[in-house]
Amino acid sequence: MQGTNAGEPAALGFSAERLERIDAWMRSLVAEGKLAGLSVSVMRGGQTAFARAHGLADLARARPFTLDTITRIYSMTKPLTSVAVMMLYEEGRFQLDDPVARFLPEFSEMRVLTGGNRIKFDSEPARRPITIRDLLTHTSGLTYGFMEATLVDELYRRNGVDFHLKDANLAEVVGRVARLPLLSQPGAQWNYSVATDVLGHLVAVVSGQDFGDFLRERVIAPLGMMDTDFHVPAGKLPRLAANYTLFRDRSLKLYDDAVDTAFARPPAIASGGGGLVSTAADYLRFCRFILNRGALDGVRLLGRKTVELMLTNHLPGDLASMGTPRFAESSYTGIGFGLGFSVMLDPARAQILGSPGEVAWGGVASTAFWIDPAEDLAVVLLTQLVPSSALPIRRELRVLTYAALVG
């Protein structure tokens, strides 16, 4: 696999026999028709201990799912956007407790929903400004329209808060967000949201550069993530996987084609919250960059202390203690949140194998990664199944991986 050296499992502290359980699990998911195809990559000490792919990337065209298959990583874009934000932070452009309205004045007079209905809602002034740290930790009071759980979600849908539109730009959609009420007071609750897309606009305003260009030129290219972008160019399109969903009878139904897809063209908006495609090798490079505390192959993008701050829980407790989370790409109990990642606080409370300080996140098409600094370990799971809650594959893979770690 490009970007990492292959190592013998035993030399990396793994049982080769136990790693084969991952392979059997992958094959069973495909054989049972739960997934069209998938890949799993396990890295320790900068070397690949396990990298396999099974099944098909495209059922209609019978294209195999391989280790260089390109997938929509959706919310696994968020950690890269957070890195871009922290690069500007290191340049002294802002402080984390600065109000975002210092740079995006449309957020100057925010109000918080207190009641009402879709015709007329009640609100009160926000008690304090939204800070940049609030956006990085999803404690800003913003939300996602797709959750369909609250009146604010409904207002997002009705007012075109969608970062995948073809007839708007990033600034316009962020402006729509700022005109709507917050779901909660800034800093009061953890709520997964469009905050990282707002951060993408912040990067553009502070840097004076289009956000997509900034991410490509300042983060993606220096890290050598050659197949990571906001669209798939024509020459690479045969490597893009189709995206599926589980139908009512538990059969796979096409969600987004591998050829007739919006990802075949550059988007109108570079979504910092969920717009990237990537490969297993590319995302492992990003994981190595985090494990190396901000540097990779002689290229340093962040200082060591900055990465350590990103990997630290910034909540007063876990997600479960911050209100009632409506959706997350992780469990709530025993899990905190840093600057762009979930942070494992207590594996016993989370009821899953892991290490305190481990960071992770996933995408809506069931992709996932986690980075365990205590074990010098990173794992990347790529597949294409919407939604990510359809199957418990992330937790299953976590158990299988840690069970193979013997040294």
Coordinates of C-alpha atoms in Angstrom, one line a residue:
M1 CA 0.0 0.0 0.0
Q2 CA 1.4 3.4 -1.0
G3 CA 2.5 5.6 1.8
T4 CA 3.2 2.9 4.4
N5 CA 5.7 0.0 4.6
A6 CA 4.3 -3.5 5.1
G7 CA 5.5 -5.2 8.2
E8 CA 5.2 -8.7 9.7
P9 CA 2.2 -8.8 12.0
A10 CA 4.2 -10.4 14.8
A11 CA 7.0 -7.8 14.7
L12 CA 4.2 -5.2 15.0
G13 CA 2.7 -6.8 18.1
F14 CA -0.2 -8.6 16.3
S15 CA -1.2 -12.2 16.1
A16 CA -1.3 -13.0 12.4
E17 CA -3.9 -15.7 13.2
R18 CA -6.2 -13.3 15.0
L19 CA -5.8 -10.7 12.2
E20 CA -7.2 -13.3 9.8
R21 CA -10.5 -13.0 11.8
I22 CA -10.8 -9.6 10.2
D23 CA -10.5 -11.1 6.8
A24 CA -13.2 -13.7 7.5
W25 CA -15.5 -11.0 8.9
M26 CA -15.0 -9.0 5.7
R27 CA -15.8 -12.0 3.5
S28 CA -18.9 -12.8 5.5
L29 CA -20.3 -9.2 5.1
V30 CA -19.9 -9.5 1.4
A31 CA -21.2 -13.1 1.1
E32 CA -24.3 -12.2 3.2
G33 CA -25.1 -9.3 0.9
K34 CA -24.7 -6.7 3.7
L35 CA -22.0 -4.8 1.9
A36 CA -21.1 -4.7 -1.8
G37 CA -17.4 -4.4 -0.9
L38 CA -15.0 -3.0 1.7
S39 CA -11.4 -2.5 2.7
V40 CA -9.7 -2.5 6.0
S41 CA -6.2 -1.2 6.7
V42 CA -4.4 -1.6 10.1
M43 CA -1.2 0.3 10.7
R44 CA 1.1 0.3 13.7
G45 CA 4.4 2.0 14.2
G46 CA 4.1 3.5 10.7
Q47 CA 3.9 0.0 9.1
T48 CA 0.9 -1.8 7.6
A49 CA 0.1 -4.9 9.5
F50 CA -3.1 -5.7 7.6
A51 CA -4.6 -4.4 4.4
R52 CA -7.3 -6.3 2.5
A53 CA -10.2 -5.6 0.3
H54 CA -13.1 -7.8 -0.6
G55 CA -16.3 -7.7 -2.7
L56 CA -17.3 -5.2 -5.4
A57 CA -17.0 -1.5 -5.7
D58 CA -19.7 -1.4 -8.3
L59 CA -22.2 -4.2 -8.5
A60 CA -23.7 -3.2 -11.9
R61 CA -20.3 -3.1 -13.6
A62 CA -18.7 -6.0 -11.6
R63 CA -15.7 -3.8 -10.6
P64 CA -13.8 -5.2 -7.6
F65 CA -13.3 -3.3 -4.4
T66 CA -9.5 -2.8 -4.1
L67 CA -7.1 -1.0 -1.8
D68 CA -7.0 1.9 -4.2
T69 CA -10.8 2.2 -4.7
I70 CA -12.0 5.8 -4.2
T71 CA -14.8 6.3 -1.8
R72 CA -16.9 9.2 -0.6
I73 CA -15.6 9.8 2.9
Y74 CA -18.2 12.5 3.8
S75 CA -17.7 13.5 7.4
M76 CA -14.2 12.1 7.5
T77 CA -13.5 15.4 5.7
K78 CA -14.0 17.3 9.0
P79 CA -10.6 16.4 10.6
L80 CA -8.8 17.8 7.5
T81 CA -10.8 21.0 7.7
S82 CA -10.0 21.3 11.4
V83 CA -6.3 20.9 10.5
A84 CA -6.6 23.8 8.1
V85 CA -8.2 25.9 10.8
M86 CA -5.4 25.1 13.3
M87 CA -2.7 26.0 10.7
L88 CA -4.2 29.5 10.6
Y89 CA -4.4 29.5 14.4
E90 CA -0.7 28.7 14.5
E91 CA 0.0 31.7 12.2
G92 CA -1.6 34.0 14.8
R93 CA -4.6 34.8 12.7
F94 CA -7.0 34.3 15.6
Q95 CA -7.5 32.7 19.0
L96 CA -9.8 29.8 19.7
D97 CA -11.9 31.9 22.0
D98 CA -12.4 34.6 19.5
P99 CA -16.0 35.2 18.4
V100 CA -16.4 33.9 14.9
A101 CA -18.3 37.1 14.2
R102 CA -15.0 38.9 14.3
F103 CA -14.4 37.4 10.8
L104 CA -18.0 36.5 9.8
P105 CA -20.1 39.4 11.0
E106 CA -23.3 37.7 9.9
F107 CA -23.0 35.8 13.2
S108 CA -23.0 38.9 15.3
E109 CA -26.6 38.9 16.5
M110 CA -27.5 35.3 17.0
R111 CA -30.7 34.2 18.6
V112 CA -31.7 30.9 20.2
L113 CA -34.9 29.1 19.7
T114 CA -37.2 29.0 22.7
G115 CA -40.4 27.6 21.1
G116 CA -43.1 28.0 18.5
N117 CA -43.7 26.2 15.2
R118 CA -42.7 26.3 11.6
I119 CA -45.0 29.3 10.9
K120 CA -43.8 31.4 13.8
F121 CA -41.0 30.6 16.3
D122 CA -39.9 32.3 19.5
S123 CA -36.3 33.1 20.3
E124 CA -34.1 34.9 22.7
P125 CA -30.7 36.5 22.3
A126 CA -27.6 34.3 22.5
R127 CA -26.0 34.9 25.9
R128 CA -22.5 34.9 24.4
P129 CA -21.0 34.9 21.0
I130 CA -20.2 31.6 19.1
T131 CA -16.4 31.1 19.3
I132 CA -14.1 29.3 16.9
R133 CA -13.6 26.6 19.5
D134 CA -17.4 26.1 19.7
L135 CA -17.4 25.4 16.0
L136 CA -14.5 22.9 16.2
T137 CA -16.2 21.0 19.1
H138 CA -19.8 21.1 17.8
T139 CA -21.0 23.1 20.8
S140 CA -22.0 26.2 18.7
G141 CA -25.8 25.6 18.8
L142 CA -25.9 24.9 15.1
T143 CA -27.5 21.7 13.7
Y144 CA -28.0 19.6 10.5
G145 CA -31.3 19.7 8.6
F146 CA -31.1 16.0 7.8
M147 CA -31.7 15.0 11.4
E148 CA -35.4 16.0 11.1
A149 CA -35.6 16.1 14.9
T150 CA -36.2 19.7 15.8
L151 CA -37.9 22.8 14.5
V152 CA -34.4 24.3 13.8
D153 CA -33.7 21.3 11.6
E154 CA -36.9 22.0 9.7
L155 CA -35.9 25.7 9.3
Y156 CA -32.6 24.6 7.8
R157 CA -34.3 22.4 5.2
R158 CA -36.9 25.1 4.4
N159 CA -34.2 27.8 4.0
G160 CA -31.7 25.9 1.8
V161 CA -29.0 25.2 4.3
D162 CA -27.3 22.6 2.1
F163 CA -23.6 22.6 1.2
H164 CA -24.2 20.4 -1.8
L165 CA -26.2 22.9 -3.8
K166 CA -25.3 23.6 -7.4
D167 CA -26.7 27.1 -7.5
A168 CA -25.1 28.7 -4.5
N169 CA -21.6 29.3 -3.0
L170 CA -20.1 28.7 0.4
A171 CA -20.6 32.3 1.6
E172 CA -24.3 32.3 0.6
V173 CA -25.1 29.1 2.4
V174 CA -23.2 30.1 5.5
G175 CA -25.2 33.4 5.4
R176 CA -28.4 31.3 5.5
V177 CA -27.2 29.5 8.6
A178 CA -26.5 32.8 10.4
R179 CA -30.0 34.1 9.7
L180 CA -31.6 31.1 11.5
P181 CA -32.0 30.6 15.3
L182 CA -29.6 28.4 17.2
L183 CA -30.8 25.1 18.7
S184 CA -29.1 25.9 22.0
Q185 CA -27.0 28.5 23.7
P186 CA -23.4 28.5 22.5
G187 CA -21.3 26.2 24.6
A188 CA -24.3 24.6 26.4
Q189 CA -24.9 21.4 24.4
W190 CA -23.0 19.1 22.0
N191 CA -24.9 18.9 18.7
Y192 CA -23.5 17.6 15.5
S193 CA -23.8 20.3 12.9
V194 CA -22.8 22.3 9.8
A195 CA -20.2 24.0 12.1
T196 CA -17.3 22.5 10.1
D197 CA -18.7 23.9 6.8
V198 CA -18.8 27.3 8.6
L199 CA -15.2 26.7 9.5
G200 CA -14.4 26.1 5.8
H201 CA -15.8 29.6 5.1
L202 CA -13.8 31.0 8.0
V203 CA -10.6 29.5 6.4
A204 CA -11.5 31.2 3.1
V205 CA -12.1 34.6 4.7
V206 CA -9.1 34.6 7.0
S207 CA -6.7 33.2 4.3
G208 CA -8.1 35.2 1.4
Q209 CA -8.2 31.9 -0.6
D210 CA -11.0 29.7 -1.8
F211 CA -11.4 27.0 0.8
G212 CA -11.2 24.1 -1.6
D213 CA -7.9 25.5 -3.0
F214 CA -6.5 26.1 0.5
L215 CA -7.3 22.5 1.6
R216 CA -5.8 21.0 -1.6
E217 CA -2.6 23.2 -1.6
R218 CA -1.9 23.5 2.1
V219 CA -3.1 20.2 3.5
I220 CA -3.9 17.5 0.9
A221 CA -0.9 18.0 -1.5
P222 CA 1.8 18.4 1.2
L223 CA 0.6 15.2 2.9
G224 CA 0.8 13.3 -0.4
M225 CA -2.9 12.4 -0.5
M226 CA -2.9 12.0 -4.3
D227 CA -6.4 10.6 -4.7
T228 CA -8.2 12.9 -2.2
D229 CA -10.3 15.8 -3.6
F230 CA -13.8 17.2 -3.8
H231 CA -14.4 15.4 -7.0
V232 CA -13.0 12.4 -9.0
P233 CA -11.4 13.4 -12.3
A234 CA -12.3 11.5 -15.4
G235 CA -9.1 9.4 -15.5
K236 CA -9.8 8.1 -12.0
L237 CA -13.6 7.6 -12.3
P238 CA -13.3 3.9 -13.0
R239 CA -11.9 3.6 -9.4
L240 CA -14.8 5.3 -7.7
A241 CA -17.1 2.9 -5.8
A242 CA -20.9 3.1 -6.1
N243 CA -22.8 4.0 -3.0
Y244 CA -25.6 1.8 -1.6
T245 CA -28.3 1.6 1.0
L246 CA -30.0 -1.3 2.6
F247 CA -33.6 -1.6 1.3
R248 CA -36.5 -2.8 3.4
D249 CA -35.9 -6.4 2.6
R250 CA -32.2 -5.9 3.6
S251 CA -31.0 -6.0 0.0
L252 CA -28.6 -3.5 -1.4
K253 CA -30.1 -0.7 -3.4
L254 CA -28.1 1.9 -5.4
Y255 CA -27.9 5.3 -3.6
D256 CA -25.3 7.0 -5.9
D257 CA -23.9 5.6 -9.1
A258 CA -20.2 5.3 -9.7
V259 CA -20.3 7.0 -13.0
D260 CA -23.5 9.1 -13.1
T261 CA -22.6 10.9 -9.9
A262 CA -22.2 14.5 -8.8
F263 CA -18.7 13.5 -7.6
A264 CA -17.6 13.3 -11.3
R265 CA -17.6 17.1 -11.5
P266 CA -16.1 19.8 -9.4
P267 CA -18.8 21.0 -6.9
A268 CA -20.1 24.5 -6.6
I269 CA -19.3 24.4 -2.9
A270 CA -16.2 22.7 -1.4
S271 CA -17.9 21.2 1.7
G272 CA -15.5 21.2 4.7
G273 CA -18.0 19.1 6.6
G274 CA -18.4 16.3 4.1
G275 CA -17.2 16.9 0.6
L276 CA -14.1 14.8 0.0
V277 CA -13.4 11.5 -1.6
S278 CA -10.3 9.5 -0.7
T279 CA -8.6 6.1 -0.6
A280 CA -7.3 3.8 2.1
A281 CA -3.7 4.7 1.4
D282 CA -4.4 8.4 1.4
Y283 CA -6.3 8.4 4.7
L284 CA -3.6 6.3 6.4
R285 CA -1.2 9.1 5.5
F286 CA -3.4 11.5 7.3
C287 CA -3.5 9.2 10.3
R288 CA 0.3 8.9 10.2
F289 CA 0.5 12.7 10.2
I290 CA -1.6 12.8 13.3
L291 CA 0.4 10.1 15.0
N292 CA 3.6 11.9 14.2
R293 CA 2.2 15.0 15.9
G294 CA 1.9 17.2 12.9
A295 CA 4.6 16.0 10.5
L296 CA 4.9 13.4 7.7
D297 CA 7.8 12.5 5.5
G298 CA 9.7 15.6 6.4
V299 CA 6.8 17.9 5.9
R300 CA 5.5 19.7 9.0
L301 CA 2.0 21.3 8.9
L302 CA 1.3 21.7 12.6
G303 CA 3.4 21.9 15.8
R304 CA 3.4 19.0 18.3
K305 CA 1.6 20.9 21.0
T306 CA -1.1 22.0 18.6
V307 CA -1.9 18.4 17.6
E308 CA -1.9 17.4 21.3
L309 CA -4.5 20.2 21.9
M310 CA -6.6 18.8 19.0
L311 CA -6.6 15.3 20.5
T312 CA -7.7 16.5 24.0
N313 CA -11.3 16.4 25.1
H314 CA -12.6 20.0 25.2
L315 CA -16.0 19.1 26.7
P316 CA -16.7 19.2 30.5
G317 CA -17.6 15.5 30.3
D318 CA -18.6 13.1 27.6
L319 CA -21.1 13.6 24.8
A320 CA -23.9 12.1 26.9
S321 CA -23.4 14.8 29.5
M322 CA -23.9 17.6 27.0
G323 CA -27.7 17.4 26.6
T324 CA -29.2 14.7 24.5
P325 CA -27.2 14.2 21.3
R326 CA -29.4 13.6 18.3
F327 CA -26.8 12.0 16.0
A328 CA -23.1 11.3 16.0
E329 CA -20.7 9.1 14.1
S330 CA -19.8 7.6 17.5
S331 CA -21.5 6.4 20.7
Y332 CA -22.1 9.1 23.4
T333 CA -21.2 7.6 26.8
G334 CA -17.5 7.6 27.6
I335 CA -16.7 9.6 24.4
G336 CA -15.6 13.3 24.5
F337 CA -14.8 15.6 21.6
G338 CA -11.6 17.5 20.7
L339 CA -10.9 19.9 17.9
G340 CA -12.2 17.9 15.0
F341 CA -12.3 14.4 16.4
S342 CA -14.2 12.3 19.0
V343 CA -11.9 11.4 21.9
M344 CA -12.1 8.2 23.9
L345 CA -12.4 9.0 27.6
D346 CA -13.3 5.7 29.2
P347 CA -13.5 2.4 27.3
A348 CA -15.4 0.8 30.1
R349 CA -18.1 3.4 30.0
A350 CA -18.1 3.3 26.2
Q351 CA -18.4 -0.5 26.5
I352 CA -15.9 -1.1 23.8
L353 CA -12.2 -2.0 23.4
G354 CA -9.9 1.0 23.1
S355 CA -7.5 3.3 24.8
P356 CA -8.1 6.6 26.6
G357 CA -7.0 9.4 24.2
E358 CA -7.9 7.5 21.1
V359 CA -9.5 9.8 18.4
A360 CA -11.9 8.8 15.7
W361 CA -14.7 9.8 13.4
G362 CA -16.7 8.4 10.5
G363 CA -18.8 9.2 7.4
V364 CA -22.4 8.7 6.6
A365 CA -21.5 6.0 4.0
S366 CA -20.2 3.8 6.9
T367 CA -16.5 4.8 6.4
A368 CA -14.5 5.2 9.7
F369 CA -11.1 5.6 11.1
W370 CA -9.5 5.7 14.5
I371 CA -6.1 6.7 15.8
D372 CA -4.7 5.3 19.0
P373 CA -1.6 7.2 20.1
A374 CA -1.1 5.0 23.1
E375 CA -0.7 1.9 20.9
D376 CA 0.8 3.9 17.9
L377 CA -2.1 2.4 15.9
A378 CA -4.4 3.6 13.1
V379 CA -7.3 1.8 11.4
V380 CA -9.2 2.9 8.3
L381 CA -12.4 1.2 7.2
L382 CA -13.8 2.1 3.7
T383 CA -17.1 1.0 2.3
Q384 CA -20.1 2.7 0.8
L385 CA -23.4 2.0 2.7
V386 CA -25.8 4.7 3.7
P387 CA -26.6 5.4 6.5
S388 CA -23.7 4.6 8.8
S389 CA -26.1 3.3 11.4
A390 CA -27.4 0.5 9.2
L391 CA -24.8 -2.0 10.4
P392 CA -22.6 -2.2 13.6
I393 CA -19.5 -2.8 11.5
R394 CA -17.4 -0.1 13.2
R395 CA -17.8 -1.7 16.7
E396 CA -17.3 -5.2 15.3
L397 CA -14.0 -4.1 13.5
R398 CA -12.8 -2.4 16.7
V399 CA -13.2 -5.6 18.7
L400 CA -11.5 -7.8 16.0
T401 CA -8.6 -5.4 15.7
Y402 CA -7.8 -4.9 19.4
A403 CA -8.3 -8.7 20.0
A404 CA -5.4 -9.2 17.5
L405 CA -3.1 -6.9 19.4
V406 CA -0.9 -9.1 21.6
G407 CA 2.3 -7.3 22.0

